[in-house]
mmCIF file of C-alpha atoms and ligand atoms in Angstrom:
data_model
loop_
_atom_site.group_PDB
_atom_site.id
_atom_site.type_symbol
_atom_site.label_atom_id
_atom_site.label_comp_id
_atom_site.label_asym_id
_atom_site.label_seq_id
_atom_site.Cartn_x
_atom_site.Cartn_y
_atom_site.Cartn_z
ATOM 1 C CA MET A 22 1.492 -10.893 -19.864
ATOM 2 C CA SER A 23 -1.508 -8.669 -20.557
ATOM 3 C CA LEU A 24 -3.615 -7.062 -17.858
ATOM 4 C CA ASP A 25 -6.036 -5.436 -20.322
ATOM 5 C CA ALA A 26 -9.557 -6.740 -20.675
ATOM 6 C CA ARG A 27 -9.532 -8.289 -17.241
ATOM 7 C CA GLY A 28 -11.066 -6.284 -14.491
ATOM 8 C CA ASP A 29 -12.363 -2.986 -13.295
ATOM 9 C CA VAL A 30 -9.453 -2.165 -10.954
ATOM 10 C CA ALA A 31 -6.351 0.028 -11.172
ATOM 11 C CA VAL A 32 -3.605 -0.456 -8.589
ATOM 12 C CA VAL A 33 -1.562 2.618 -7.731
ATOM 13 C CA ILE A 34 1.780 1.803 -6.083
ATOM 14 C CA PRO A 35 3.701 4.616 -4.372
ATOM 15 C CA ALA A 36 7.338 3.464 -4.536
ATOM 16 C CA ALA A 37 9.280 6.733 -4.516
ATOM 17 C CA GLY A 38 10.364 6.792 -0.864
ATOM 18 C CA ALA A 39 14.021 6.803 0.183
ATOM 19 C CA GLY A 40 13.793 4.161 2.873
ATOM 20 C CA VAL A 41 15.652 6.237 5.466
ATOM 21 C CA ARG A 42 14.648 3.947 8.334
ATOM 22 C CA LEU A 43 16.044 0.949 6.452
ATOM 23 C CA GLY A 44 19.504 2.556 6.559
ATOM 24 C CA PRO A 45 21.851 3.744 3.803
ATOM 25 C CA GLY A 46 21.362 2.242 0.356
ATOM 26 C CA ALA A 47 19.104 2.322 -2.693
ATOM 27 C CA PRO A 48 15.513 3.670 -2.489
ATOM 28 C CA LYS A 49 13.487 1.178 -0.426
ATOM 29 C CA ALA A 50 11.368 -0.177 -3.284
ATOM 30 C CA LEU A 51 14.574 -1.168 -5.084
ATOM 31 C CA ARG A 52 16.207 -2.959 -2.131
ATOM 32 C CA LEU A 53 16.439 -6.704 -2.497
ATOM 33 C CA LEU A 54 14.335 -9.329 -0.760
ATOM 34 C CA ASP A 55 15.323 -12.896 -1.654
ATOM 35 C CA GLY A 56 17.328 -11.502 -4.609
ATOM 36 C CA GLU A 57 14.545 -9.349 -6.086
ATOM 37 C CA PRO A 58 13.581 -5.705 -5.477
ATOM 38 C CA LEU A 59 10.626 -5.186 -3.106
ATOM 39 C CA LEU A 60 8.781 -3.502 -5.980
ATOM 40 C CA VAL A 61 9.015 -6.631 -8.146
ATOM 41 C CA HIS A 62 7.458 -8.712 -5.359
ATOM 42 C CA ALA A 63 4.681 -6.136 -4.936
ATOM 43 C CA VAL A 64 3.875 -5.787 -8.659
ATOM 44 C CA ARG A 65 3.858 -9.558 -9.193
ATOM 45 C CA ARG A 66 1.239 -10.041 -6.474
ATOM 46 C CA ALA A 67 -0.886 -7.096 -7.666
ATOM 47 C CA ALA A 68 -0.790 -8.368 -11.262
ATOM 48 C CA ALA A 69 -1.908 -11.835 -10.164
ATOM 49 C CA ALA A 70 -5.191 -10.437 -8.806
ATOM 50 C CA THR A 71 -7.622 -11.212 -11.608
ATOM 51 C CA SER A 72 -9.706 -8.035 -11.342
ATOM 52 C CA VAL A 73 -6.641 -5.801 -11.851
ATOM 53 C CA ARG A 74 -6.668 -4.125 -15.273
ATOM 54 C CA MET A 75 -3.876 -1.601 -14.781
ATOM 55 C CA ILE A 76 -0.929 -0.917 -12.476
ATOM 56 C CA VAL A 77 0.671 2.525 -12.044
ATOM 57 C CA VAL A 78 3.948 2.843 -10.115
ATOM 58 C CA ALA A 79 5.274 6.154 -8.755
ATOM 59 C CA ALA A 80 9.038 5.650 -8.863
ATOM 60 C CA PRO A 81 11.900 7.726 -7.464
ATOM 61 C CA PRO A 82 12.271 10.444 -10.158
ATOM 62 C CA ALA A 83 15.902 9.520 -10.880
ATOM 63 C CA ASP A 84 14.971 5.862 -11.371
ATOM 64 C CA VAL A 85 11.915 6.058 -13.664
ATOM 65 C CA ASP A 86 13.652 4.478 -16.672
ATOM 66 C CA ALA A 87 15.359 1.824 -14.557
ATOM 67 C CA VAL A 88 12.044 0.901 -12.900
ATOM 68 C CA ARG A 89 10.348 0.628 -16.310
ATOM 69 C CA THR A 90 13.078 -1.746 -17.471
ATOM 70 C CA LEU A 91 12.921 -3.702 -14.216
ATOM 71 C CA LEU A 92 9.155 -4.243 -14.397
ATOM 72 C CA THR A 93 8.798 -4.973 -18.127
ATOM 73 C CA PRO A 94 9.267 -8.739 -17.666
ATOM 74 C CA VAL A 95 6.982 -8.789 -14.595
ATOM 75 C CA ALA A 96 3.758 -7.123 -15.809
ATOM 76 C CA PRO A 97 2.573 -4.253 -18.016
ATOM 77 C CA VAL A 98 3.025 -1.238 -15.749
ATOM 78 C CA THR A 99 2.799 2.535 -16.212
ATOM 79 C CA VAL A 100 5.661 4.282 -14.396
ATOM 80 C CA VAL A 101 5.503 7.952 -13.377
ATOM 81 C CA PRO A 102 7.884 10.075 -11.283
ATOM 82 C CA GLY A 103 6.890 10.223 -7.620
ATOM 83 C CA GLY A 104 6.809 13.326 -5.425
ATOM 84 C CA ALA A 105 8.339 14.687 -2.223
ATOM 85 C CA GLU A 106 5.729 13.116 0.093
ATOM 86 C CA ARG A 107 3.855 9.836 -0.205
ATOM 87 C CA GLN A 108 0.603 11.645 -0.972
ATOM 88 C CA ASP A 109 2.308 13.509 -3.837
ATOM 89 C CA SER A 110 3.411 10.173 -5.267
ATOM 90 C CA VAL A 111 -0.122 8.762 -4.968
ATOM 91 C CA SER A 112 -1.565 11.868 -6.662
ATOM 92 C CA ALA A 113 0.957 11.597 -9.518
ATOM 93 C CA ALA A 114 0.070 7.952 -10.092
ATOM 94 C CA LEU A 115 -3.666 8.566 -9.759
ATOM 95 C CA ALA A 116 -3.426 11.161 -12.533
ATOM 96 C CA ALA A 117 -2.364 8.360 -14.904
ATOM 97 C CA VAL A 118 -5.472 6.239 -14.188
ATOM 98 C CA PRO A 119 -8.106 6.706 -16.929
ATOM 99 C CA ASP A 120 -11.587 7.871 -15.929
ATOM 100 C CA ASP A 121 -13.254 4.659 -17.091
ATOM 101 C CA ILE A 122 -11.653 2.628 -14.289
ATOM 102 C CA GLY A 123 -14.103 2.642 -11.387
ATOM 103 C CA ILE A 124 -12.029 1.152 -8.544
ATOM 104 C CA VAL A 125 -8.558 2.233 -7.425
ATOM 105 C CA LEU A 126 -6.439 0.326 -4.929
ATOM 106 C CA VAL A 127 -3.549 2.222 -3.351
ATOM 107 C CA HIS A 128 -0.771 -0.114 -2.256
ATOM 108 C CA ASP A 129 2.604 0.632 -0.659
ATOM 109 C CA ALA A 130 5.552 -1.014 -2.404
ATOM 110 C CA ALA A 131 6.878 -1.478 1.129
ATOM 111 C CA ARG A 132 4.072 -4.032 1.805
ATOM 112 C CA CYS A 133 5.496 -6.182 -0.928
ATOM 113 C CA LEU A 134 4.216 -9.561 0.306
ATOM 114 C CA ALA A 135 0.538 -8.558 0.464
ATOM 115 C CA PRO A 136 -1.134 -11.528 -1.256
ATOM 116 C CA SER A 137 -3.325 -11.361 -4.357
ATOM 117 C CA ASP A 138 -6.389 -12.513 -2.426
ATOM 118 C CA LEU A 139 -6.109 -9.424 -0.216
ATOM 119 C CA PHE A 140 -6.323 -7.226 -3.332
ATOM 120 C CA GLU A 141 -9.420 -9.156 -4.382
ATOM 121 C CA ARG A 142 -11.052 -8.940 -0.936
ATOM 122 C CA VAL A 143 -10.614 -5.164 -0.797
ATOM 123 C CA ALA A 144 -11.759 -4.646 -4.406
ATOM 124 C CA ALA A 145 -14.833 -6.873 -3.909
ATOM 125 C CA THR A 146 -15.940 -4.800 -0.911
ATOM 126 C CA VAL A 147 -15.619 -1.583 -2.929
ATOM 127 C CA ARG A 148 -17.548 -3.246 -5.760
ATOM 128 C CA ASP A 149 -20.302 -4.171 -3.289
ATOM 129 C CA GLY A 150 -20.877 -0.471 -2.614
ATOM 130 C CA ALA A 151 -18.393 0.633 0.066
ATOM 131 C CA GLY A 152 -16.690 3.796 -1.201
ATOM 132 C CA ALA A 153 -13.550 3.304 0.847
ATOM 133 C CA VAL A 154 -12.147 0.029 2.224
ATOM 134 C CA ILE A 155 -9.072 -0.688 4.347
ATOM 135 C CA PRO A 156 -7.506 -3.997 5.384
ATOM 136 C CA THR A 157 -6.833 -4.069 9.122
ATOM 137 C CA LEU A 158 -5.552 -6.305 11.902
ATOM 138 C CA PRO A 159 -6.434 -6.220 15.588
ATOM 139 C CA VAL A 160 -3.865 -4.423 17.765
ATOM 140 C CA VAL A 161 -1.984 -7.013 19.832
ATOM 141 C CA ASP A 162 0.121 -4.768 22.103
ATOM 142 C CA THR A 163 -1.265 -2.940 25.108
ATOM 143 C CA ILE A 164 -1.412 0.743 24.135
ATOM 144 C CA LYS A 165 -0.674 3.576 26.603
ATOM 145 C CA GLU A 166 -1.381 7.254 26.160
ATOM 146 C CA VAL A 167 1.537 9.359 27.476
ATOM 147 C CA ASP A 168 2.326 13.034 28.072
ATOM 148 C CA ALA A 169 5.359 14.979 26.821
ATOM 149 C CA GLY A 170 7.394 13.652 29.764
ATOM 150 C CA GLU A 171 6.622 9.995 28.954
ATOM 151 C CA ARG A 172 4.312 9.773 31.969
ATOM 152 C CA VAL A 173 1.440 7.396 31.368
ATOM 153 C CA LEU A 174 -1.922 9.131 31.187
ATOM 154 C CA GLY A 175 -3.950 5.991 30.689
ATOM 155 C CA THR A 176 -4.457 2.674 28.935
ATOM 156 C CA VAL A 177 -6.361 2.763 25.656
ATOM 157 C CA ASP A 178 -9.079 0.167 25.021
ATOM 158 C CA ARG A 179 -7.389 -1.763 22.236
ATOM 159 C CA SER A 180 -10.545 -3.685 21.320
ATOM 160 C CA VAL A 181 -11.678 -0.604 19.377
ATOM 161 C CA LEU A 182 -8.300 -0.088 17.642
ATOM 162 C CA ARG A 183 -7.137 -1.485 14.310
ATOM 163 C CA ALA A 184 -3.712 -1.512 12.651
ATOM 164 C CA VAL A 185 -4.147 -0.425 9.036
ATOM 165 C CA GLN A 186 -2.500 -1.959 5.975
ATOM 166 C CA THR A 187 -2.626 -1.586 2.217
ATOM 167 C CA PRO A 188 -3.987 -2.166 -0.428
ATOM 168 C CA GLN A 189 -6.688 0.382 0.442
ATOM 169 C CA GLY A 190 -9.579 0.417 -2.010
ATOM 170 C CA PHE A 191 -11.708 3.295 -3.248
ATOM 171 C CA ASP A 192 -14.366 4.328 -5.634
ATOM 172 C CA ALA A 193 -12.121 6.201 -8.077
ATOM 173 C CA ALA A 194 -14.140 9.442 -8.058
ATOM 174 C CA LEU A 195 -14.210 9.498 -4.238
ATOM 175 C CA LEU A 196 -10.427 9.065 -4.038
ATOM 176 C CA ARG A 197 -9.860 11.840 -6.590
ATOM 177 C CA ALA A 198 -12.160 14.157 -4.618
ATOM 178 C CA ALA A 199 -10.369 13.330 -1.346
ATOM 179 C CA HIS A 200 -6.950 14.013 -2.856
ATOM 180 C CA ALA A 201 -8.134 17.262 -4.419
ATOM 181 C CA ALA A 202 -9.485 18.439 -1.046
ATOM 182 C CA ALA A 203 -6.490 17.324 1.048
ATOM 183 C CA ALA A 204 -4.863 20.416 2.516
ATOM 184 C CA ASP A 205 -2.865 18.742 5.295
ATOM 185 C CA SER A 206 -0.605 15.770 5.019
ATOM 186 C CA HIS A 207 -2.120 12.360 5.631
ATOM 187 C CA THR A 208 -0.310 9.056 6.182
ATOM 188 C CA ASP A 209 -2.893 6.977 4.372
ATOM 189 C CA ASP A 210 -5.453 7.601 1.675
ATOM 190 C CA ALA A 211 -8.386 6.527 3.812
ATOM 191 C CA GLY A 212 -7.450 9.427 6.100
ATOM 192 C CA ALA A 213 -8.027 11.858 3.238
ATOM 193 C CA VAL A 214 -11.412 10.237 2.538
ATOM 194 C CA GLU A 215 -12.364 10.486 6.236
ATOM 195 C CA LYS A 216 -11.571 14.205 6.140
ATOM 196 C CA ILE A 217 -14.187 14.803 3.456
ATOM 197 C CA GLY A 218 -16.746 13.056 5.653
ATOM 198 C CA HIS A 219 -17.057 9.689 3.935
ATOM 199 C CA HIS A 220 -17.303 6.352 5.766
ATOM 200 C CA VAL A 221 -14.394 3.912 5.571
ATOM 201 C CA ILE A 222 -15.040 0.177 6.000
ATOM 202 C CA CYS A 223 -12.544 -2.350 7.454
ATOM 203 C CA VAL A 224 -11.975 -5.847 6.068
ATOM 204 C CA PRO A 225 -9.594 -8.459 7.511
ATOM 205 C CA GLY A 226 -5.961 -7.767 6.627
ATOM 206 C CA SER A 227 -3.101 -10.238 6.277
ATOM 207 C CA ASP A 228 0.010 -10.992 8.324
ATOM 208 C CA LEU A 229 1.830 -11.140 4.980
ATOM 209 C CA ALA A 230 0.999 -7.481 4.310
ATOM 210 C CA LEU A 231 3.511 -6.250 6.916
ATOM 211 C CA LYS A 232 5.277 -3.003 6.035
ATOM 212 C CA ILE A 233 9.003 -3.232 5.525
ATOM 213 C CA THR A 234 10.262 -0.241 7.464
ATOM 214 C CA ARG A 235 13.356 -1.235 9.490
ATOM 215 C CA PRO A 236 16.072 -3.847 8.817
ATOM 216 C CA ILE A 237 14.334 -6.361 11.099
ATOM 217 C CA ASP A 238 11.275 -6.261 8.827
ATOM 218 C CA LEU A 239 13.414 -7.386 5.874
ATOM 219 C CA ALA A 240 14.621 -10.311 7.976
ATOM 220 C CA VAL A 241 11.025 -11.220 8.891
ATOM 221 C CA ALA A 242 9.888 -10.943 5.252
ATOM 222 C CA THR A 243 12.775 -13.131 4.097
ATOM 223 C CA HIS A 244 11.647 -15.788 6.555
ATOM 224 C CA LEU A 245 7.980 -15.413 5.547
ATOM 225 C CA LEU A 246 8.934 -16.161 1.943
ATOM 226 C CA THR A 247 10.273 -19.544 3.069
ATOM 227 C CA LEU A 248 6.972 -20.320 4.835
ATOM 228 C CA ALA A 249 4.320 -18.905 2.557
ATOM 229 C CA SER A 250 3.322 -19.510 -1.015
ATOM 230 C CA PRO A 251 3.894 -16.299 -3.008
ATOM 231 C CA GLY A 252 0.188 -15.423 -2.770
HETATM 232 N N1 CTP B 14 6.560 6.770 -0.831
HETATM 233 C C1 CTP B 14 6.461 7.426 -2.059
HETATM 234 N N2 CTP B 14 6.876 8.735 -2.182
HETATM 235 C C2 CTP B 14 7.393 9.374 -1.114
HETATM 236 C C3 CTP B 14 7.492 8.729 0.148
HETATM 237 C C4 CTP B 14 7.054 7.404 0.257
HETATM 238 O O1 CTP B 14 5.999 6.848 -3.042
HETATM 239 N N3 CTP B 14 7.811 10.637 -1.276
HETATM 240 C C5 CTP B 14 6.148 5.360 -0.745
HETATM 241 C C6 CTP B 14 7.284 4.440 -0.317
HETATM 242 O O2 CTP B 14 8.095 4.093 -1.444
HETATM 243 C C7 CTP B 14 6.554 3.259 0.287
HETATM 244 C C8 CTP B 14 5.236 3.889 0.787
HETATM 245 O O3 CTP B 14 5.145 5.195 0.240
HETATM 246 O O4 CTP B 14 6.253 2.252 -0.653
HETATM 247 C C9 CTP B 14 5.185 3.936 2.314
HETATM 248 O O5 CTP B 14 6.200 4.817 2.775
HETATM 249 P P1 CTP B 14 7.336 4.392 3.822
HETATM 250 O O6 CTP B 14 7.145 2.991 4.293
HETATM 251 O O7 CTP B 14 7.467 5.503 4.807
HETATM 252 O O8 CTP B 14 8.639 4.332 2.852
HETATM 253 P P2 CTP B 14 9.830 5.360 2.757
HETATM 254 O O9 CTP B 14 9.307 6.750 2.793
HETATM 255 O O10 CTP B 14 10.650 4.935 1.587
HETATM 256 O O11 CTP B 14 10.654 5.026 4.091
HETATM 257 P P3 CTP B 14 11.262 6.069 5.149
HETATM 258 O O12 CTP B 14 10.072 6.840 5.679
HETATM 259 O O13 CTP B 14 11.932 5.196 6.151
HETATM 260 O O14 CTP B 14 12.229 6.936 4.363
HETATM 261 MG MG1 MG B 15 8.302 7.478 4.609
#
């Protein structure tokens, strides 16, 4: 399968995390879902998005060769060693994206069922002129603000809140500038873009783009695979 000569998009996939909250075992991106590593599911869906020209994976440093071997039959992928924090892994992968690619999507391997059409929706919004785009869902739970003693201070208006997913899409130069300027840690790349004063636009996310964090999420994802087309 060749990704070259297709689109204008590079997908950067941080996949170097340990998966501590999933419990003891292999790094999270290499844990199995329906018999295949999460990373294989994620790369397959990213590669199926027609505007994707290149995929860069930041792998656990000890597993770079194994990840290369694992992904060779799935799609042409560049594999680099990840870093200590997620943002270090994203920076390492971003460094492997050539300057002539104008749009970068950053996508957690842990959101391995995010469908191809979500990649396209995010990329299309960047292409239309938004510098930074995030897929989001409405918040369904009631949210309370609490103090250090777990005493409720108030109820937050959830109509103005959004739960944020990946892939997050960026003008490549804007993302590079945000990463270069990032002094503090940030949990998502849009946060780094916000810090340099740039607007971030929301598009509808997907229930399939849930993040596999705890064992129950693996159980949910296994069930979703029986319901949904691979996307
Ligand atoms: N990630 C990474 N490099 C790190 C830490 C995280 O590339 N040093 C990646 C993970 O592999 C994952 C994504 O960032 O695809 C989101 O991180 P998270 O869901 O927190 O995964 P882990 O860090 O692996 O999980 P945990 O925090 O439970 O250890
Ligand atoms: Mg983590």
